[in-house]
PDB file of C-alpha atoms and ligand atoms in Angstrom:
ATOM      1  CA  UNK A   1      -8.528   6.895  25.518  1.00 45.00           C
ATOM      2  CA  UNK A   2      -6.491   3.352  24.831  1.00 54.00           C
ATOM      3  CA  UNK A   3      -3.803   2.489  26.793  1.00 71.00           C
ATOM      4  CA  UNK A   4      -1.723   3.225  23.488  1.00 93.00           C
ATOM      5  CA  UNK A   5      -2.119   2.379  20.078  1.00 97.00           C
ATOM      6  CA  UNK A   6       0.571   2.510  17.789  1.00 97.00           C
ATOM      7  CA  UNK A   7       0.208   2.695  13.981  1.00 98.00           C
ATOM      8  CA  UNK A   8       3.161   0.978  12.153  1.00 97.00           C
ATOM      9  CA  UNK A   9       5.459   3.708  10.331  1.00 95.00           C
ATOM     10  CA  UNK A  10       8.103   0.707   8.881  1.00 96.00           C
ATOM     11  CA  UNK A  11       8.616   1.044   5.274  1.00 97.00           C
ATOM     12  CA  UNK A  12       8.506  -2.719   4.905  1.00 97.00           C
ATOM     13  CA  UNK A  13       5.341  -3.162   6.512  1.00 98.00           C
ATOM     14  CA  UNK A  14       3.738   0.030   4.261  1.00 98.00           C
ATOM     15  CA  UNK A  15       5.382  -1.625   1.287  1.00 98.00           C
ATOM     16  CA  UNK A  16       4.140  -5.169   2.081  1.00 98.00           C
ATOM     17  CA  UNK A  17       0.840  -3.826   3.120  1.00 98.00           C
ATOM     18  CA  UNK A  18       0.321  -2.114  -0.529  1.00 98.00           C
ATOM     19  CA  UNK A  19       0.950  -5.460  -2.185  1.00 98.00           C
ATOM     20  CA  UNK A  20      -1.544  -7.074   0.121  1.00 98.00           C
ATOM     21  CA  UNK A  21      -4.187  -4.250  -1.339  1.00 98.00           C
ATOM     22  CA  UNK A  22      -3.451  -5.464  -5.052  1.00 98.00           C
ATOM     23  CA  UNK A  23      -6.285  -6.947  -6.448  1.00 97.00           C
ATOM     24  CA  UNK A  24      -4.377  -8.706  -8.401  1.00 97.00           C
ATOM     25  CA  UNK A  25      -1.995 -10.426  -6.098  1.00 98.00           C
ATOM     26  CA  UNK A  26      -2.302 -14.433  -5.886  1.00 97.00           C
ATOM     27  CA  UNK A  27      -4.063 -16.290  -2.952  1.00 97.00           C
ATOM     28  CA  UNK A  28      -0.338 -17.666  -2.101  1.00 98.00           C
ATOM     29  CA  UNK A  29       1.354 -14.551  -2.234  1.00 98.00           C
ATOM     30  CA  UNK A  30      -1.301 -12.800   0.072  1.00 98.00           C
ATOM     31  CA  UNK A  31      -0.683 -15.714   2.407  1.00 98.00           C
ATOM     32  CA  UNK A  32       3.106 -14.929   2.451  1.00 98.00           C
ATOM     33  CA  UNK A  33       2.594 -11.685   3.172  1.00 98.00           C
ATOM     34  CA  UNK A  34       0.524 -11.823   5.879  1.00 98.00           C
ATOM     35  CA  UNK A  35       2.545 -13.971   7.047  1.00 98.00           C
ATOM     36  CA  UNK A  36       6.135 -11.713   7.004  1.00 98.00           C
ATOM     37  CA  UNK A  37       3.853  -8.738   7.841  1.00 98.00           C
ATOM     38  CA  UNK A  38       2.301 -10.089  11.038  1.00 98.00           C
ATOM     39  CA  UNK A  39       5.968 -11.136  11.476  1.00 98.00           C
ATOM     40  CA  UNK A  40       7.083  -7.632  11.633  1.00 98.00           C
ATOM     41  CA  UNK A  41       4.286  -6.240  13.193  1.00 98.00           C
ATOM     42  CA  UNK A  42       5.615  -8.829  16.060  1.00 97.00           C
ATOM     43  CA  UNK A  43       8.798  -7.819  16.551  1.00 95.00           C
ATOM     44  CA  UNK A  44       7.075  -4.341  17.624  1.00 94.00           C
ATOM     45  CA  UNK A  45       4.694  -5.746  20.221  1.00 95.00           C
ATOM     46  CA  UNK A  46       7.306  -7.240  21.381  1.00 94.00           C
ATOM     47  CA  UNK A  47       9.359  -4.334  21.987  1.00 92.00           C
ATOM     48  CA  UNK A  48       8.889  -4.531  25.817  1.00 91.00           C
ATOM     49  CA  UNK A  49       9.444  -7.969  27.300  1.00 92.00           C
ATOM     50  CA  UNK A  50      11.513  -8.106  29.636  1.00 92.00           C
ATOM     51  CA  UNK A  51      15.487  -9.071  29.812  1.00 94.00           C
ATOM     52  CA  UNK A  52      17.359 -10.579  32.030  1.00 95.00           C
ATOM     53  CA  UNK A  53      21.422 -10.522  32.851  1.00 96.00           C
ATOM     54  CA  UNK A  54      22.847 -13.931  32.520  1.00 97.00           C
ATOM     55  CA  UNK A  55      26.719 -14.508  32.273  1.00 98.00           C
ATOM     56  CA  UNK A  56      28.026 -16.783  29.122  1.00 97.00           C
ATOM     57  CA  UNK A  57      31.044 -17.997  27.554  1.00 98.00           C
ATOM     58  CA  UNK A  58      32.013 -16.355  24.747  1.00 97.00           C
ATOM     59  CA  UNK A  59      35.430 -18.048  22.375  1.00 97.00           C
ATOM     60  CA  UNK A  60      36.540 -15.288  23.283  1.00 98.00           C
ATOM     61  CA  UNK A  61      35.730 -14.571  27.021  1.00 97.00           C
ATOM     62  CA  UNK A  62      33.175 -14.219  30.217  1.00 98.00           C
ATOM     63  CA  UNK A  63      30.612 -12.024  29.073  1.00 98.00           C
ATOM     64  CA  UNK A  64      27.108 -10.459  30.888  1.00 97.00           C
ATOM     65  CA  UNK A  65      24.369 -10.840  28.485  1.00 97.00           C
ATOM     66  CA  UNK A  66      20.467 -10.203  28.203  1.00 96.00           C
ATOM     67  CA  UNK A  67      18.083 -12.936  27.422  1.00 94.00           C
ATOM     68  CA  UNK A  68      14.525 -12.824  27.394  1.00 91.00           C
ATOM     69  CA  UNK A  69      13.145 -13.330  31.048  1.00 89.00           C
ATOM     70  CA  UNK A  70      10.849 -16.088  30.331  1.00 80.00           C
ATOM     71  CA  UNK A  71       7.698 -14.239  30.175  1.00 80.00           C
ATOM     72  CA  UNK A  72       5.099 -16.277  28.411  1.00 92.00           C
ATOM     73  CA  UNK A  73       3.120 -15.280  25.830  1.00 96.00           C
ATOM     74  CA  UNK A  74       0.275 -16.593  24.050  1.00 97.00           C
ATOM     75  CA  UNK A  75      -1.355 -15.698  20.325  1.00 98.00           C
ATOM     76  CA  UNK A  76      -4.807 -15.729  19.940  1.00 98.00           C
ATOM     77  CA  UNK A  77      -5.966 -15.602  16.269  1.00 98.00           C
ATOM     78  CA  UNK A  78      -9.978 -14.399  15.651  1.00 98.00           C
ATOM     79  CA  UNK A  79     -11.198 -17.320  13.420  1.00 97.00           C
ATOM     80  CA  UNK A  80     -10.442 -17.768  10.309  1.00 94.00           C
ATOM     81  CA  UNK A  81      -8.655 -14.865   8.851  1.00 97.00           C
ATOM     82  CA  UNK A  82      -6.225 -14.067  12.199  1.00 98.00           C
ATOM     83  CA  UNK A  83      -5.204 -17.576  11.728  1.00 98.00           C
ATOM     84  CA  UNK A  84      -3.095 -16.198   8.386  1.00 98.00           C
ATOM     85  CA  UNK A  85      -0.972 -14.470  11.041  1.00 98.00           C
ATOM     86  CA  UNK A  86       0.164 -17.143  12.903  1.00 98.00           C
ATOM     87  CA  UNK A  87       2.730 -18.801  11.109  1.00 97.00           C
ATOM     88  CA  UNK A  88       4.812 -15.687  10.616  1.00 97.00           C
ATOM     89  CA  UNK A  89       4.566 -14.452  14.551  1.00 97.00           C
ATOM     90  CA  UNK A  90       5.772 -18.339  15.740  1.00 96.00           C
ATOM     91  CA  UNK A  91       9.056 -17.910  13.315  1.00 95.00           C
ATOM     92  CA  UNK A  92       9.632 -15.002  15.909  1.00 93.00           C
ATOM     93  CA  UNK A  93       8.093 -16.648  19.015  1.00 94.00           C
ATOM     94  CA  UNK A  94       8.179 -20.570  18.970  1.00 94.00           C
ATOM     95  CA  UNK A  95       7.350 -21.261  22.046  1.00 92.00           C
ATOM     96  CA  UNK A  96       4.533 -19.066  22.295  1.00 96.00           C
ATOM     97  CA  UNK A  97       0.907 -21.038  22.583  1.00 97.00           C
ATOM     98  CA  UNK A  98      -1.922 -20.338  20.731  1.00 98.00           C
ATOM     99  CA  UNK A  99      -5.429 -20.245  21.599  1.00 98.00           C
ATOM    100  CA  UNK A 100      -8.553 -19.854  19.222  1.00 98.00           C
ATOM    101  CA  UNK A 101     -11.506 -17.709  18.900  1.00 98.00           C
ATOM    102  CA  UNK A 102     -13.816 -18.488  16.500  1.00 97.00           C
ATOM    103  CA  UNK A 103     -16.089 -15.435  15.044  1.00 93.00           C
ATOM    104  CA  UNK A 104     -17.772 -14.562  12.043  1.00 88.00           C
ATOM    105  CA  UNK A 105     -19.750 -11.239  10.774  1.00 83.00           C
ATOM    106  CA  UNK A 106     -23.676 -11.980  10.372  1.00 88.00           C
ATOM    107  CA  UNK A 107     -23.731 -10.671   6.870  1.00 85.00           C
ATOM    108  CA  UNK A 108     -27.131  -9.050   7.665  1.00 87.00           C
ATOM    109  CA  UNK A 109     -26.312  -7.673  11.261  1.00 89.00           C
ATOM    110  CA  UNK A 110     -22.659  -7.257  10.585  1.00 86.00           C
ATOM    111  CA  UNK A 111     -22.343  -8.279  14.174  1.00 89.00           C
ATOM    112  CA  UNK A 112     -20.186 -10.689  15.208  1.00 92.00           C
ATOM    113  CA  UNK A 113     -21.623 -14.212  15.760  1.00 94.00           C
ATOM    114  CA  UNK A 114     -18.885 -16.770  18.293  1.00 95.00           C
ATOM    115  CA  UNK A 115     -18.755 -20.232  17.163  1.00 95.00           C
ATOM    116  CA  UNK A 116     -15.567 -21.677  18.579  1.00 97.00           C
ATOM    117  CA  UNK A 117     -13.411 -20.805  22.219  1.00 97.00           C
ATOM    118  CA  UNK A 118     -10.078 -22.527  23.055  1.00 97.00           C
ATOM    119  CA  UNK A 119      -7.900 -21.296  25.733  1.00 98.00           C
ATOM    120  CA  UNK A 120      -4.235 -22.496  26.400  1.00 97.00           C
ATOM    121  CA  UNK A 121      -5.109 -23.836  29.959  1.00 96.00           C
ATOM    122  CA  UNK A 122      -2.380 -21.480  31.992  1.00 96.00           C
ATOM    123  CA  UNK A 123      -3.776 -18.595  30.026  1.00 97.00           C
ATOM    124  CA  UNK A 124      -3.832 -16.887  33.310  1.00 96.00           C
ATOM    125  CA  UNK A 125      -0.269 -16.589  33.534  1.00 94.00           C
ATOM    126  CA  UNK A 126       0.376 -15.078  30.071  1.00 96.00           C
ATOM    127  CA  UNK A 127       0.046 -12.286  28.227  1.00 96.00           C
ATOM    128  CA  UNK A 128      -2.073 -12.469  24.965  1.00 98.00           C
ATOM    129  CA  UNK A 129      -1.495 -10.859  21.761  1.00 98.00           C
ATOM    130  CA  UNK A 130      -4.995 -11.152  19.892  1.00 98.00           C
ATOM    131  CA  UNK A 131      -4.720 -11.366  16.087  1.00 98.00           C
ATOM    132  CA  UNK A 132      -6.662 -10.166  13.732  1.00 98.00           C
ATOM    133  CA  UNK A 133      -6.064  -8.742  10.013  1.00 98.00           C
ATOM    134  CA  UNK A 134      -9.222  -6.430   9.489  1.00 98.00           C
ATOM    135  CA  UNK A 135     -10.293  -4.360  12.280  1.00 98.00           C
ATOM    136  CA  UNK A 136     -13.471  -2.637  10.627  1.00 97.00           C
ATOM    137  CA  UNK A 137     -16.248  -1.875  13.093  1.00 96.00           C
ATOM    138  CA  UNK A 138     -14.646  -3.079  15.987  1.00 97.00           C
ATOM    139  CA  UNK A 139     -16.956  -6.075  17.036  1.00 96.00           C
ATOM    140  CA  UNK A 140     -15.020  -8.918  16.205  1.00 96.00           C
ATOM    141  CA  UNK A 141     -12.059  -7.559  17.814  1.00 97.00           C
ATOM    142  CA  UNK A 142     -14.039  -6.206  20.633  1.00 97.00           C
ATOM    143  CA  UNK A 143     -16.232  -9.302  21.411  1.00 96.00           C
ATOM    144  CA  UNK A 144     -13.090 -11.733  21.103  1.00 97.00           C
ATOM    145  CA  UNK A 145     -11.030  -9.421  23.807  1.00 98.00           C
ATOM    146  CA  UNK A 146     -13.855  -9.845  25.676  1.00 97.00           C
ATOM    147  CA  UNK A 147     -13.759 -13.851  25.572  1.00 96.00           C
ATOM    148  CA  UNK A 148     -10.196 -13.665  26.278  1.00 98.00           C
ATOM    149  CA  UNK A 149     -10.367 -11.337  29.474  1.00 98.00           C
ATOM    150  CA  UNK A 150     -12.568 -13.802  31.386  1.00 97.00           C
ATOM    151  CA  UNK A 151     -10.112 -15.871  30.995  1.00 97.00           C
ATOM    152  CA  UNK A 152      -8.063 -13.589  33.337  1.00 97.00           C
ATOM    153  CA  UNK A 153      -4.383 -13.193  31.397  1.00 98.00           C
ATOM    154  CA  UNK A 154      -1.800 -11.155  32.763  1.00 96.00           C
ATOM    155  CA  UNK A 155      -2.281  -8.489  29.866  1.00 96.00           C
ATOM    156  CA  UNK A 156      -3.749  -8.342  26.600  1.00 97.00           C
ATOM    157  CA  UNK A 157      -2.293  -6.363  23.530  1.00 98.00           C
ATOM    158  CA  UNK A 158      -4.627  -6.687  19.949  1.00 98.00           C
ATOM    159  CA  UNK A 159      -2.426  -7.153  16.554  1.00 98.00           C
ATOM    160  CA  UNK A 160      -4.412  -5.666  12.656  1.00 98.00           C
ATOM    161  CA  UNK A 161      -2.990  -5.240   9.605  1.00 98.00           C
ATOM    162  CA  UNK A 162      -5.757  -2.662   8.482  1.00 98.00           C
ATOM    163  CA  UNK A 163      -8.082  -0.853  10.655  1.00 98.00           C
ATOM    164  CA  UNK A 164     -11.043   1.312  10.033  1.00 98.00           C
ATOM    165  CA  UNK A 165     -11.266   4.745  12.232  1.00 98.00           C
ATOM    166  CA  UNK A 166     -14.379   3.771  13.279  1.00 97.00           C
ATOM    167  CA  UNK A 167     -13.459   0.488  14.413  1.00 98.00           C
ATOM    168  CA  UNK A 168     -10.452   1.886  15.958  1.00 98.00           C
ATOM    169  CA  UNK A 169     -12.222   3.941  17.991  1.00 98.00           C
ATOM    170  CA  UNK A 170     -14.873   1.795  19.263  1.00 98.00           C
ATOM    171  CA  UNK A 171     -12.113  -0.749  19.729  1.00 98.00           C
ATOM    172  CA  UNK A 172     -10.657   2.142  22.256  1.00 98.00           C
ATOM    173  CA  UNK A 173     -13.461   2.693  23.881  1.00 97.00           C
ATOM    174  CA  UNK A 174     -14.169  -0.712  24.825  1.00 98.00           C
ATOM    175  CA  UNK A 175     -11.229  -1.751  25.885  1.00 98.00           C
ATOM    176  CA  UNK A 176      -9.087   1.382  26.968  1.00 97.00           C
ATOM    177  CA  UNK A 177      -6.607  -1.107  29.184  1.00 97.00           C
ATOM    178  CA  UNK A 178      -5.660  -3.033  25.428  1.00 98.00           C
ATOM    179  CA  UNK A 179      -2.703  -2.077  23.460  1.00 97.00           C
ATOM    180  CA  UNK A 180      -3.907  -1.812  19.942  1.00 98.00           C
ATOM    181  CA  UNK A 181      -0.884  -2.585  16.863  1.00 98.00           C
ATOM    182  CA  UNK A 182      -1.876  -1.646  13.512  1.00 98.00           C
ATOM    183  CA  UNK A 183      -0.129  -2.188  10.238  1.00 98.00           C
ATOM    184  CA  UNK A 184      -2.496   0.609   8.325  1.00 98.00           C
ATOM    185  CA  UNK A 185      -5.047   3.232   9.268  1.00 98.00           C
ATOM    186  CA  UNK A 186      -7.880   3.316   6.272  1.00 98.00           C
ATOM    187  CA  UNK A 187      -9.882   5.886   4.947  1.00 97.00           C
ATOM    188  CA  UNK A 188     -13.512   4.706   6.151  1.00 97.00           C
ATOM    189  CA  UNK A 189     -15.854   1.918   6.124  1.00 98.00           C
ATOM    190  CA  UNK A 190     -18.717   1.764   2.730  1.00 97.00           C
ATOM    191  CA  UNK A 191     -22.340   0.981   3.579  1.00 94.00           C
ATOM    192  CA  UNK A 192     -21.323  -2.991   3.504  1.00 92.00           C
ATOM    193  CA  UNK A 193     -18.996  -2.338   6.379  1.00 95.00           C
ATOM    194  CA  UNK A 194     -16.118  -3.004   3.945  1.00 97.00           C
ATOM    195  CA  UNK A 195     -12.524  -1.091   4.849  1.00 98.00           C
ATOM    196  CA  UNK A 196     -11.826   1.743   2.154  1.00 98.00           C
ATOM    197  CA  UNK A 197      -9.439   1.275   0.544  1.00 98.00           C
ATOM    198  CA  UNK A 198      -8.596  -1.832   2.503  1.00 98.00           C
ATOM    199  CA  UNK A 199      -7.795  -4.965   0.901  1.00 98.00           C
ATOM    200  CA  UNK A 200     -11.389  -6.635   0.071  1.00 97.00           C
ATOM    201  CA  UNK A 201     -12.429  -9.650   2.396  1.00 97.00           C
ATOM    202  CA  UNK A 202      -9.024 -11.069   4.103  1.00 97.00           C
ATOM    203  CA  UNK A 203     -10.184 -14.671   5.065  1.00 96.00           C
ATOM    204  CA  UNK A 204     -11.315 -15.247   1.221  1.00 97.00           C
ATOM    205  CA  UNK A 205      -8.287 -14.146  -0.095  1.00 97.00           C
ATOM    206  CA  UNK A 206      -5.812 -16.216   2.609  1.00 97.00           C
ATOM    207  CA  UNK A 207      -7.890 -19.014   2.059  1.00 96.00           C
ATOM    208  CA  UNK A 208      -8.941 -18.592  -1.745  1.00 95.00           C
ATOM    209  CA  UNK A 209     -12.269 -19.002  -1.339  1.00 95.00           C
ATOM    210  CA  UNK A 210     -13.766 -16.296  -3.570  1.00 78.00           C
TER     211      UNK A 210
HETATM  212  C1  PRP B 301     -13.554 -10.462   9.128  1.00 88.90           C
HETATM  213  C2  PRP B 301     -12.227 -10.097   9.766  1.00 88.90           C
HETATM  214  C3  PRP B 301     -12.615  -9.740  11.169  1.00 88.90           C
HETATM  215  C4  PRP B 301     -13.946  -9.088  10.961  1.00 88.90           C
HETATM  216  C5  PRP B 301     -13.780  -7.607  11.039  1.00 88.90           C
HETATM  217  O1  PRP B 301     -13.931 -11.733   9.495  1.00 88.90           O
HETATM  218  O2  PRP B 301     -11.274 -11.118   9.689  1.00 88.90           O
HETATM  219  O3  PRP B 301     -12.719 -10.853  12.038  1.00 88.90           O
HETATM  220  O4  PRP B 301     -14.425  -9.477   9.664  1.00 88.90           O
HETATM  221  O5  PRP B 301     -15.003  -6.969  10.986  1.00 88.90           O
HETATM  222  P1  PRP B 301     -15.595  -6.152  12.230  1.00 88.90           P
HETATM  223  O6  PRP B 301     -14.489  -5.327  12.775  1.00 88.90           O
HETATM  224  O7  PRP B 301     -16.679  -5.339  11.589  1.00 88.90           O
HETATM  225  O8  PRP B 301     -16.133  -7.145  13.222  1.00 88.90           O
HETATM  226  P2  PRP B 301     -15.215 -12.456   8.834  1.00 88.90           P
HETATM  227  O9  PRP B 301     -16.424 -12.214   9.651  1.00 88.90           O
HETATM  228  O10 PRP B 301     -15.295 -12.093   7.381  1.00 88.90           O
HETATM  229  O11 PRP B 301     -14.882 -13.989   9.021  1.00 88.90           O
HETATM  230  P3  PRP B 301     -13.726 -14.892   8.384  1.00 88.90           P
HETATM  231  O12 PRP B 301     -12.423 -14.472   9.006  1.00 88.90           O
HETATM  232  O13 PRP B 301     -14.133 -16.241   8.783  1.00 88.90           O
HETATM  233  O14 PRP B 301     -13.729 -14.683   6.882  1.00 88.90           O
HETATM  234  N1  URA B 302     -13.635  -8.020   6.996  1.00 88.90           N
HETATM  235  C1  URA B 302     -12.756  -8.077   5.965  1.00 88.90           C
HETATM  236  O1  URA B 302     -12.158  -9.133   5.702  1.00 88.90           O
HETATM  237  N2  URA B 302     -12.561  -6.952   5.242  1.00 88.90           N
HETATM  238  C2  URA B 302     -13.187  -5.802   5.495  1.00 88.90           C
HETATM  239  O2  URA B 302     -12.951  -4.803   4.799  1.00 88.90           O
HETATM  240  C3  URA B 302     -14.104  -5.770   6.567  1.00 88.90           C
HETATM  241  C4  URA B 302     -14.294  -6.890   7.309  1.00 88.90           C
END
């Protein structure tokens, strides 16, 4: 069993997410809105940092208030398609760094094949929010959380737009300590490994290249 996983129930991100599915929706307006939808997805998985009291000066008067305790975070986008998300999550998080993992699907194997790995060097002393749009059987997701924990972070939580059960559940069992976000929960995978219903292939259709 995960740690948790949480499915997102927002009626912005369901409404976003069925615009994403269009077939017919532009290269630059799937790039927006995986943009504002990783940005929403964000302000969930960030539901638990911590606060601290600090005292400021209002026009008004003295006043205790909570800021953020200055717990550092860092994104780590799966090559290329996670990379989409980035933009949105840093409107939330600016400071936040951002390591790379670069992975792609053997279209034969459907296993995932690493090509790039790029840490924030104090990687140790943050906790990671992976990022990935299509979680579909798991190892891309799985192998890259696995790059990213030898790297010894303080915790690691994974971010998808649109999983698969079956990748879900592998996901799970792999990693039971990771805190899994996703924006939708699909149908099934078809005999390419594509999502059903899904959204077709997610990097293509950021970066226009089909
Ligand atoms: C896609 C997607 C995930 C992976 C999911 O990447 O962005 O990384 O497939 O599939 P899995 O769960 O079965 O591993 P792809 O390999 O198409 O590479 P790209 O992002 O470079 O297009
Ligand atoms: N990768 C994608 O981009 N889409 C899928 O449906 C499966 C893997």
């Amino acid at each position: 069993m995960a740690k948790k996983t949480f499915i997102m129930d927002h009626p912005l991100i369901k409404h976003k997410i069925s615009l994403l599915r269009d077939k017919h929706t532009s290269t630059k307006e799937f790039r927006e809105l995986v943009s504002e939808i990783a940005m929403l997805m964000c302000y969930e998985a960030t539901r638990d940092l911590p606060l601290k009291e600090v005292e400021i000066e209002t026009p008004v008067a003295t006043a205790k208030a909570q800021i953020i305790s200055g717990r550092k975070i860092a994104f780590v986008p799966i090559l290329r398609a996670g990379l989409g998300m980035v933009e949105g999550i840093l409107n939330l998080v600016p400071s936040a760094k951002i390591g790379h993992v670069g992975l792609y699907r053997d279209p034969e194997t459907m296993k995932p094949v690493e090509y790039y790995c790029k840490m924030p060097t104090d990687i140790g002393e943050r906790d990671v929010v992976v990022l990935d749009p299509m979680l579909a059987t798991g190892g891309s997701a799985i192998d890259a959380i696995g790059l990213v924990k030898s790297y010894n972070p303080r915790s690691i939580k994974f971010m998808c737009i649109i999983a698969a059960p079956e990748g879900l559940a592998a996901l799970e069992e792999a990693h039971p300590d990771v805190e899994i976000y996703v924006g939708a929960l699909d149908d099934h995978l078809n005999d390419h490994k594509y999502i059903v219903p899904g959204l077709g292939d997610a990097g293509d259709r950021i970066f226009g290249t089909k």
